mmCIF file of C-alpha atoms in Angstrom:
data_model
loop_
_atom_site.group_PDB
_atom_site.id
_atom_site.type_symbol
_atom_site.label_atom_id
_atom_site.label_comp_id
_atom_site.label_asym_id
_atom_site.label_seq_id
_atom_site.Cartn_x
_atom_site.Cartn_y
_atom_site.Cartn_z
ATOM 1 C CA UNK F 1 0.756 -12.188 -8.606
ATOM 2 C CA UNK F 2 0.137 -13.732 -5.276
ATOM 3 C CA UNK F 3 -3.508 -12.926 -4.962
ATOM 4 C CA UNK F 4 -4.817 -15.464 -3.003
ATOM 5 C CA UNK F 5 -6.687 -15.114 0.112
ATOM 6 C CA UNK F 6 -8.396 -12.478 2.076
ATOM 7 C CA UNK F 7 -7.993 -12.407 6.034
ATOM 8 C CA UNK F 8 -11.097 -11.377 8.049
ATOM 9 C CA UNK F 9 -11.281 -10.052 11.894
ATOM 10 C CA UNK F 10 -14.837 -11.381 13.400
ATOM 11 C CA UNK F 11 -16.171 -10.712 16.368
ATOM 12 C CA UNK F 12 -20.087 -11.077 16.578
ATOM 13 C CA UNK F 13 -20.613 -8.050 19.320
ATOM 14 C CA UNK F 14 -22.310 -9.481 23.513
ATOM 15 C CA UNK F 15 -25.816 -8.269 22.413
ATOM 16 C CA UNK F 16 -27.555 -12.111 21.548
ATOM 17 C CA UNK F 17 -30.063 -10.618 19.292
ATOM 18 C CA UNK F 18 -26.305 -8.738 17.653
ATOM 19 C CA UNK F 19 -24.583 -11.730 17.368
ATOM 20 C CA UNK F 20 -27.416 -13.813 15.630
ATOM 21 C CA UNK F 21 -27.286 -10.475 12.484
ATOM 22 C CA UNK F 22 -23.546 -10.718 12.501
ATOM 23 C CA UNK F 23 -22.753 -14.462 12.180
ATOM 24 C CA UNK F 24 -25.357 -14.087 9.208
ATOM 25 C CA UNK F 25 -23.789 -11.050 8.214
ATOM 26 C CA UNK F 26 -20.823 -12.800 7.850
ATOM 27 C CA UNK F 27 -21.668 -15.779 6.366
ATOM 28 C CA UNK F 28 -22.638 -13.640 3.096
ATOM 29 C CA UNK F 29 -19.766 -12.254 3.176
ATOM 30 C CA UNK F 30 -17.874 -15.432 3.134
ATOM 31 C CA UNK F 31 -19.723 -17.050 0.681
ATOM 32 C CA UNK F 32 -19.011 -13.545 -1.803
ATOM 33 C CA UNK F 33 -14.733 -14.457 -1.115
ATOM 34 C CA UNK F 34 -15.465 -18.196 -2.058
ATOM 35 C CA UNK F 35 -17.428 -16.972 -5.003
ATOM 36 C CA UNK F 36 -14.378 -15.622 -6.081
ATOM 37 C CA UNK F 37 -12.122 -17.459 -5.889
ATOM 38 C CA UNK F 38 -10.248 -16.334 -2.599
ATOM 39 C CA UNK F 39 -8.694 -18.983 0.407
ATOM 40 C CA UNK F 40 -10.755 -17.072 3.966
ATOM 41 C CA UNK F 41 -8.380 -16.687 7.282
ATOM 42 C CA UNK F 42 -10.773 -15.261 9.547
ATOM 43 C CA UNK F 43 -9.970 -14.960 13.507
ATOM 44 C CA UNK F 44 -12.973 -15.525 14.903
ATOM 45 C CA UNK F 45 -12.923 -14.122 18.666
ATOM 46 C CA UNK F 46 -15.133 -15.716 20.457
ATOM 47 C CA UNK F 47 -17.617 -17.716 17.930
ATOM 48 C CA UNK F 48 -16.902 -20.306 16.120
ATOM 49 C CA UNK F 49 -15.966 -21.021 12.527
ATOM 50 C CA UNK F 50 -19.222 -19.870 10.311
ATOM 51 C CA UNK F 51 -18.251 -22.650 7.788
ATOM 52 C CA UNK F 52 -15.915 -25.571 8.066
ATOM 53 C CA UNK F 53 -13.854 -24.304 4.816
ATOM 54 C CA UNK F 54 -12.161 -21.866 5.815
ATOM 55 C CA UNK F 55 -9.256 -21.360 7.999
ATOM 56 C CA UNK F 56 -10.082 -20.071 11.499
ATOM 57 C CA UNK F 57 -7.211 -18.600 14.560
ATOM 58 C CA UNK F 58 -9.332 -18.599 17.609
ATOM 59 C CA UNK F 59 -8.908 -16.075 20.198
ATOM 60 C CA UNK F 60 -10.607 -13.797 22.775
ATOM 61 C CA UNK F 61 -11.860 -10.413 22.296
ATOM 62 C CA UNK F 62 -9.736 -7.971 20.950
ATOM 63 C CA UNK F 63 -9.497 -5.083 19.455
ATOM 64 C CA UNK F 64 -9.592 -4.104 15.683
ATOM 65 C CA UNK F 65 -5.626 -3.100 15.468
ATOM 66 C CA UNK F 66 -4.663 -5.395 18.049
ATOM 67 C CA UNK F 67 -6.631 -8.304 15.665
ATOM 68 C CA UNK F 68 -5.300 -6.919 12.658
ATOM 69 C CA UNK F 69 -2.311 -7.115 13.837
ATOM 70 C CA UNK F 70 -2.156 -11.231 14.164
ATOM 71 C CA UNK F 71 -3.888 -11.287 10.456
ATOM 72 C CA UNK F 72 -1.123 -8.864 9.246
ATOM 73 C CA UNK F 73 2.232 -11.317 10.665
ATOM 74 C CA UNK F 74 0.395 -14.787 9.326
ATOM 75 C CA UNK F 75 0.236 -12.884 6.049
ATOM 76 C CA UNK F 76 3.877 -11.397 5.955
ATOM 77 C CA UNK F 77 4.867 -14.835 7.291
ATOM 78 C CA UNK F 78 3.488 -16.470 3.971
ATOM 79 C CA UNK F 79 5.584 -16.284 -0.263
ATOM 80 C CA UNK F 80 2.158 -14.060 -1.347
ATOM 81 C CA UNK F 81 1.966 -10.835 -3.300
ATOM 82 C CA UNK F 82 -0.933 -9.044 -1.831
ATOM 83 C CA UNK F 83 -3.489 -9.919 1.280
ATOM 84 C CA UNK F 84 -6.969 -8.271 1.243
ATOM 85 C CA UNK F 85 -7.622 -7.919 4.897
ATOM 86 C CA UNK F 86 -11.368 -7.040 6.546
ATOM 87 C CA UNK F 87 -13.971 -6.992 8.789
ATOM 88 C CA UNK F 88 -16.548 -9.251 8.918
ATOM 89 C CA UNK F 89 -19.135 -7.526 7.180
ATOM 90 C CA UNK F 90 -17.316 -5.870 3.896
ATOM 91 C CA UNK F 91 -16.942 -6.158 0.904
ATOM 92 C CA UNK F 92 -16.849 -5.350 -2.461
ATOM 93 C CA UNK F 93 -20.140 -3.558 -3.823
ATOM 94 C CA UNK F 94 -20.647 -6.199 -7.687
ATOM 95 C CA UNK F 95 -23.560 -4.687 -9.720
ATOM 96 C CA UNK F 96 -23.438 -3.206 -12.883
ATOM 97 C CA UNK F 97 -22.663 0.362 -11.469
ATOM 98 C CA UNK F 98 -19.725 -0.164 -9.493
ATOM 99 C CA UNK F 99 -17.535 -0.840 -12.230
ATOM 100 C CA UNK F 100 -15.042 -3.689 -11.547
ATOM 101 C CA UNK F 101 -16.694 -4.687 -8.286
ATOM 102 C CA UNK F 102 -17.476 -8.282 -9.381
ATOM 103 C CA UNK F 103 -14.533 -9.028 -11.392
ATOM 104 C CA UNK F 104 -11.904 -7.192 -9.776
ATOM 105 C CA UNK F 105 -9.932 -10.311 -7.688
ATOM 106 C CA UNK F 106 -9.527 -11.906 -11.346
ATOM 107 C CA UNK F 107 -8.354 -9.157 -12.794
ATOM 108 C CA UNK F 108 -5.625 -7.846 -10.777
ATOM 109 C CA UNK F 109 -4.582 -11.633 -10.249
ATOM 110 C CA UNK F 110 -3.370 -11.303 -13.382
ATOM 111 C CA UNK F 111 -1.667 -8.639 -13.608
ATOM 112 C CA UNK F 112 2.740 -8.968 -13.308
ATOM 113 C CA UNK F 113 3.170 -7.781 -9.430
ATOM 114 C CA UNK F 114 6.263 -5.679 -11.124
ATOM 115 C CA UNK F 115 3.875 -3.443 -12.406
ATOM 116 C CA UNK F 116 2.669 -2.311 -8.800
ATOM 117 C CA UNK F 117 5.797 -1.731 -7.693
ATOM 118 C CA UNK F 118 5.196 1.921 -6.436
ATOM 119 C CA UNK F 119 1.537 0.599 -4.856
ATOM 120 C CA UNK F 120 1.836 -0.757 -1.269
ATOM 121 C CA UNK F 121 -1.548 -0.022 0.159
ATOM 122 C CA UNK F 122 -5.217 0.622 -1.136
ATOM 123 C CA UNK F 123 -8.490 1.037 -0.221
ATOM 124 C CA UNK F 124 -11.844 1.091 -2.441
ATOM 125 C CA UNK F 125 -13.993 4.374 -2.731
ATOM 126 C CA UNK F 126 -15.357 4.814 -0.132
ATOM 127 C CA UNK F 127 -19.311 5.610 -0.946
ATOM 128 C CA UNK F 128 -20.756 7.066 2.172
ATOM 129 C CA UNK F 129 -17.717 10.189 1.427
ATOM 130 C CA UNK F 130 -17.527 9.950 -2.207
ATOM 131 C CA UNK F 131 -20.336 9.640 -5.220
ATOM 132 C CA UNK F 132 -18.561 7.785 -8.068
ATOM 133 C CA UNK F 133 -21.116 7.431 -10.872
ATOM 134 C CA UNK F 134 -20.091 11.244 -12.653
ATOM 135 C CA UNK F 135 -16.164 10.250 -12.248
ATOM 136 C CA UNK F 136 -16.601 6.521 -13.981
ATOM 137 C CA UNK F 137 -18.609 8.102 -16.594
ATOM 138 C CA UNK F 138 -16.373 10.925 -17.465
ATOM 139 C CA UNK F 139 -13.629 8.622 -16.935
ATOM 140 C CA UNK F 140 -14.763 5.327 -18.790
ATOM 141 C CA UNK F 141 -11.982 4.905 -21.487
ATOM 142 C CA UNK F 142 -9.188 4.667 -18.750
ATOM 143 C CA UNK F 143 -11.177 2.761 -15.977
ATOM 144 C CA UNK F 144 -11.478 0.443 -18.845
ATOM 145 C CA UNK F 145 -8.255 -0.353 -20.007
ATOM 146 C CA UNK F 146 -6.502 0.805 -16.302
ATOM 147 C CA UNK F 147 -6.020 0.247 -12.680
ATOM 148 C CA UNK F 148 -6.957 3.899 -11.494
ATOM 149 C CA UNK F 149 -4.746 4.629 -7.957
ATOM 150 C CA UNK F 150 -4.720 8.518 -6.600
ATOM 151 C CA UNK F 151 -2.974 9.019 -3.191
ATOM 152 C CA UNK F 152 -5.334 8.892 0.175
ATOM 153 C CA UNK F 153 -5.576 11.145 2.446
ATOM 154 C CA UNK F 154 -8.180 8.133 4.328
ATOM 155 C CA UNK F 155 -6.940 4.898 5.528
ATOM 156 C CA UNK F 156 -10.278 2.990 6.337
ATOM 157 C CA UNK F 157 -9.675 -0.449 8.442
ATOM 158 C CA UNK F 158 -13.708 -1.942 6.915
ATOM 159 C CA UNK F 159 -11.127 -3.190 3.728
ATOM 160 C CA UNK F 160 -7.754 -3.101 2.570
ATOM 161 C CA UNK F 161 -5.473 -4.324 0.438
ATOM 162 C CA UNK F 162 -1.983 -4.894 1.157
ATOM 163 C CA UNK F 163 1.169 -5.077 -0.419
ATOM 164 C CA UNK F 164 4.092 -8.222 1.451
ATOM 165 C CA UNK F 165 5.722 -5.730 3.089
ATOM 166 C CA UNK F 166 8.010 -7.986 4.231
ATOM 167 C CA UNK F 167 8.280 -10.046 1.195
ATOM 168 C CA UNK F 168 8.972 -6.346 -0.568
ATOM 169 C CA UNK F 169 10.955 -3.925 1.735
ATOM 170 C CA UNK F 170 12.175 -6.515 4.671
ATOM 171 C CA UNK F 171 9.805 -4.734 6.964
ATOM 172 C CA UNK F 172 6.830 -5.518 8.729
ATOM 173 C CA UNK F 173 4.629 -2.529 10.036
ATOM 174 C CA UNK F 174 1.410 -2.900 12.197
ATOM 175 C CA UNK F 175 -0.973 -1.128 13.689
ATOM 176 C CA UNK F 176 -0.366 0.459 16.250
ATOM 177 C CA UNK F 177 -3.849 -0.192 18.522
ATOM 178 C CA UNK F 178 -2.628 1.092 22.166
ATOM 179 C CA UNK F 179 -2.355 4.920 21.045
ATOM 180 C CA UNK F 180 -5.975 4.964 20.352
ATOM 181 C CA UNK F 181 -8.009 4.121 23.187
ATOM 182 C CA UNK F 182 -9.542 6.000 26.221
ATOM 183 C CA UNK F 183 -11.042 4.569 28.783
ATOM 184 C CA UNK F 184 -11.293 1.073 27.615
ATOM 185 C CA UNK F 185 -12.960 2.534 24.813
ATOM 186 C CA UNK F 186 -11.582 2.092 21.025
ATOM 187 C CA UNK F 187 -11.477 6.220 19.581
ATOM 188 C CA UNK F 188 -11.559 4.733 16.282
ATOM 189 C CA UNK F 189 -8.438 6.141 14.252
ATOM 190 C CA UNK F 190 -6.021 3.339 14.604
ATOM 191 C CA UNK F 191 -6.193 2.507 10.891
ATOM 192 C CA UNK F 192 -5.743 5.532 9.345
ATOM 193 C CA UNK F 193 -3.030 6.304 11.540
ATOM 194 C CA UNK F 194 -1.542 2.551 10.251
ATOM 195 C CA UNK F 195 -2.672 3.561 6.708
ATOM 196 C CA UNK F 196 -0.558 7.676 7.493
ATOM 197 C CA UNK F 197 2.526 5.366 9.193
ATOM 198 C CA UNK F 198 2.763 2.942 5.601
ATOM 199 C CA UNK F 199 3.182 6.562 4.002
ATOM 200 C CA UNK F 200 6.321 7.390 7.082
ATOM 201 C CA UNK F 201 8.009 4.196 5.632
ATOM 202 C CA UNK F 202 8.301 5.717 1.974
ATOM 203 C CA UNK F 203 5.461 3.544 0.468
ATOM 204 C CA UNK F 204 2.474 4.036 -1.722
ATOM 205 C CA UNK F 205 -0.950 4.223 -0.399
ATOM 206 C CA UNK F 206 -3.863 4.778 -2.291
ATOM 207 C CA UNK F 207 -7.301 4.494 -2.930
ATOM 208 C CA UNK F 208 -8.320 2.057 -6.301
ATOM 209 C CA UNK F 209 -11.116 4.464 -8.287
ATOM 210 C CA UNK F 210 -12.124 1.227 -9.864
ATOM 211 C CA UNK F 211 -14.016 -0.702 -6.705
ATOM 212 C CA UNK F 212 -16.562 0.597 -4.375
ATOM 213 C CA UNK F 213 -16.582 -0.833 -0.332
ATOM 214 C CA UNK F 214 -19.640 -2.689 0.359
ATOM 215 C CA UNK F 215 -20.663 -2.928 4.742
ATOM 216 C CA UNK F 216 -23.333 -5.387 4.665
ATOM 217 C CA UNK F 217 -25.899 -3.726 7.092
ATOM 218 C CA UNK F 218 -23.478 -1.332 8.742
ATOM 219 C CA UNK F 219 -25.670 0.317 11.220
ATOM 220 C CA UNK F 220 -25.069 -3.533 12.905
ATOM 221 C CA UNK F 221 -21.386 -2.307 14.392
ATOM 222 C CA UNK F 222 -19.911 -4.338 17.193
ATOM 223 C CA UNK F 223 -17.943 -1.186 18.558
ATOM 224 C CA UNK F 224 -19.644 2.356 17.483
ATOM 225 C CA UNK F 225 -23.023 1.223 18.214
ATOM 226 C CA UNK F 226 -24.573 4.391 17.891
ATOM 227 C CA UNK F 227 -23.933 7.175 15.116
ATOM 228 C CA UNK F 228 -23.572 10.117 17.715
ATOM 229 C CA UNK F 229 -21.364 7.738 19.792
ATOM 230 C CA UNK F 230 -19.094 8.381 16.654
ATOM 231 C CA UNK F 231 -19.865 12.063 16.436
ATOM 232 C CA UNK F 232 -17.999 12.448 19.976
ATOM 233 C CA UNK F 233 -14.995 10.396 19.621
ATOM 234 C CA UNK F 234 -14.109 12.429 15.867
ATOM 235 C CA UNK F 235 -12.720 15.208 18.068
ATOM 236 C CA UNK F 236 -10.895 12.908 20.899
ATOM 237 C CA UNK F 237 -9.787 11.147 17.471
ATOM 238 C CA UNK F 238 -8.197 13.756 15.163
ATOM 239 C CA UNK F 239 -6.473 15.132 18.062
ATOM 240 C CA UNK F 240 -4.796 11.659 18.634
ATOM 241 C CA UNK F 241 -3.895 11.430 15.197
ATOM 242 C CA UNK F 242 -1.948 14.604 14.965
ATOM 243 C CA UNK F 243 -0.643 13.758 18.042
ATOM 244 C CA UNK F 244 1.006 10.044 15.956
ATOM 245 C CA UNK F 245 1.875 12.061 13.337
ATOM 246 C CA UNK F 246 3.275 14.697 15.066
ATOM 247 C CA UNK F 247 1.410 17.748 14.094
ATOM 248 C CA UNK F 248 -0.596 20.279 15.698
ATOM 249 C CA UNK F 249 -4.125 19.606 16.415
ATOM 250 C CA UNK F 250 -6.671 20.549 12.978
ATOM 251 C CA UNK F 251 -3.664 19.892 10.737
ATOM 252 C CA UNK F 252 -3.996 19.934 7.300
ATOM 253 C CA UNK F 253 -3.965 16.187 6.468
ATOM 254 C CA UNK F 254 -3.211 17.580 2.263
ATOM 255 C CA UNK F 255 -0.799 19.191 2.881
ATOM 256 C CA UNK F 256 0.704 16.724 5.376
ATOM 257 C CA UNK F 257 1.563 14.798 2.148
ATOM 258 C CA UNK F 258 2.372 16.289 -0.074
ATOM 259 C CA UNK F 259 5.764 16.879 1.772
ATOM 260 C CA UNK F 260 5.715 12.895 3.258
ATOM 261 C CA UNK F 261 4.427 10.869 0.199
ATOM 262 C CA UNK F 262 7.382 9.951 -1.608
ATOM 263 C CA UNK F 263 5.268 8.326 -4.692
ATOM 264 C CA UNK F 264 3.821 9.139 -7.284
ATOM 265 C CA UNK F 265 0.334 10.492 -6.456
ATOM 266 C CA UNK F 266 -1.730 8.099 -9.584
ATOM 267 C CA UNK F 267 -0.781 5.352 -11.070
ATOM 268 C CA UNK F 268 -1.991 4.115 -12.998
ATOM 269 C CA UNK F 269 -1.676 0.257 -14.072
ATOM 270 C CA UNK F 270 -2.741 -1.131 -17.028
ATOM 271 C CA UNK F 271 -5.348 -4.601 -17.032
ATOM 272 C CA UNK F 272 -3.048 -7.054 -18.740
ATOM 273 C CA UNK F 273 -6.749 -9.330 -19.643
ATOM 274 C CA UNK F 274 -9.526 -6.739 -21.160
ATOM 275 C CA UNK F 275 -12.457 -8.642 -21.682
ATOM 276 C CA UNK F 276 -12.677 -9.834 -17.915
ATOM 277 C CA UNK F 277 -15.130 -8.201 -16.871
ATOM 278 C CA UNK F 278 -16.164 -6.069 -19.219
ATOM 279 C CA UNK F 279 -20.098 -6.188 -19.371
ATOM 280 C CA UNK F 280 -19.488 -4.938 -14.965
ATOM 281 C CA UNK F 281 -18.460 -0.880 -16.822
ATOM 282 C CA UNK F 282 -21.272 1.421 -16.322
ATOM 283 C CA UNK F 283 -21.583 2.848 -20.079
#
């Protein structure tokens, strides 16, 4: 399949000390993606490119969803099949205990795109939300030979993979950032709303159980400066998401998916070259 690029939104923040930290994190990220053979396209918001060998789209400061929309438009106009979208601090964990992380991009490139017919978007395991070591051990044989995709109630914008919806479905879907702003501040649920909107359009949204998200120094956020801030916004986020999906407050999203998810709940895609990356499998 044509899976050749990563598109990154990048803003370093307003604090001068934080800018230097975020710049270094972003450089680490770009080095990681270059090591894995991807073309890097960055929406640079009020800063210079971190390195000369990436493609940059210069921009003023934008909310995350609005920034991602510029890169989505660029992706939809391409002939690529799939693309990684990421914040400027996110890659995959790639140690031995993290299963396919180190080899994932090479492995997935070898898959015929028709084998991914039900998979339109997916996220990695989010380690803050899910333990994974026991799961890896329990399902060793299946994970060794397949990419494992499960229906997900999560959708985290830090790093996700998207099929070219225009190329395969004749549609362009975007983040509706304006619905998730309160008093000039982001609420932080626009990414989950994007994922559930894909579901509303009959698309398959999954979590890939072979890979684990690595947010490098995630405590250095530019948008959510502290845990209390994030906690304070969570209740408002739940309310806004319910309104967006035309559901009552505190609705059960799993039951909502039972009704609205039109694809298979689980998809197993056979790896085409089972010798690639097996040294990274947790035995």
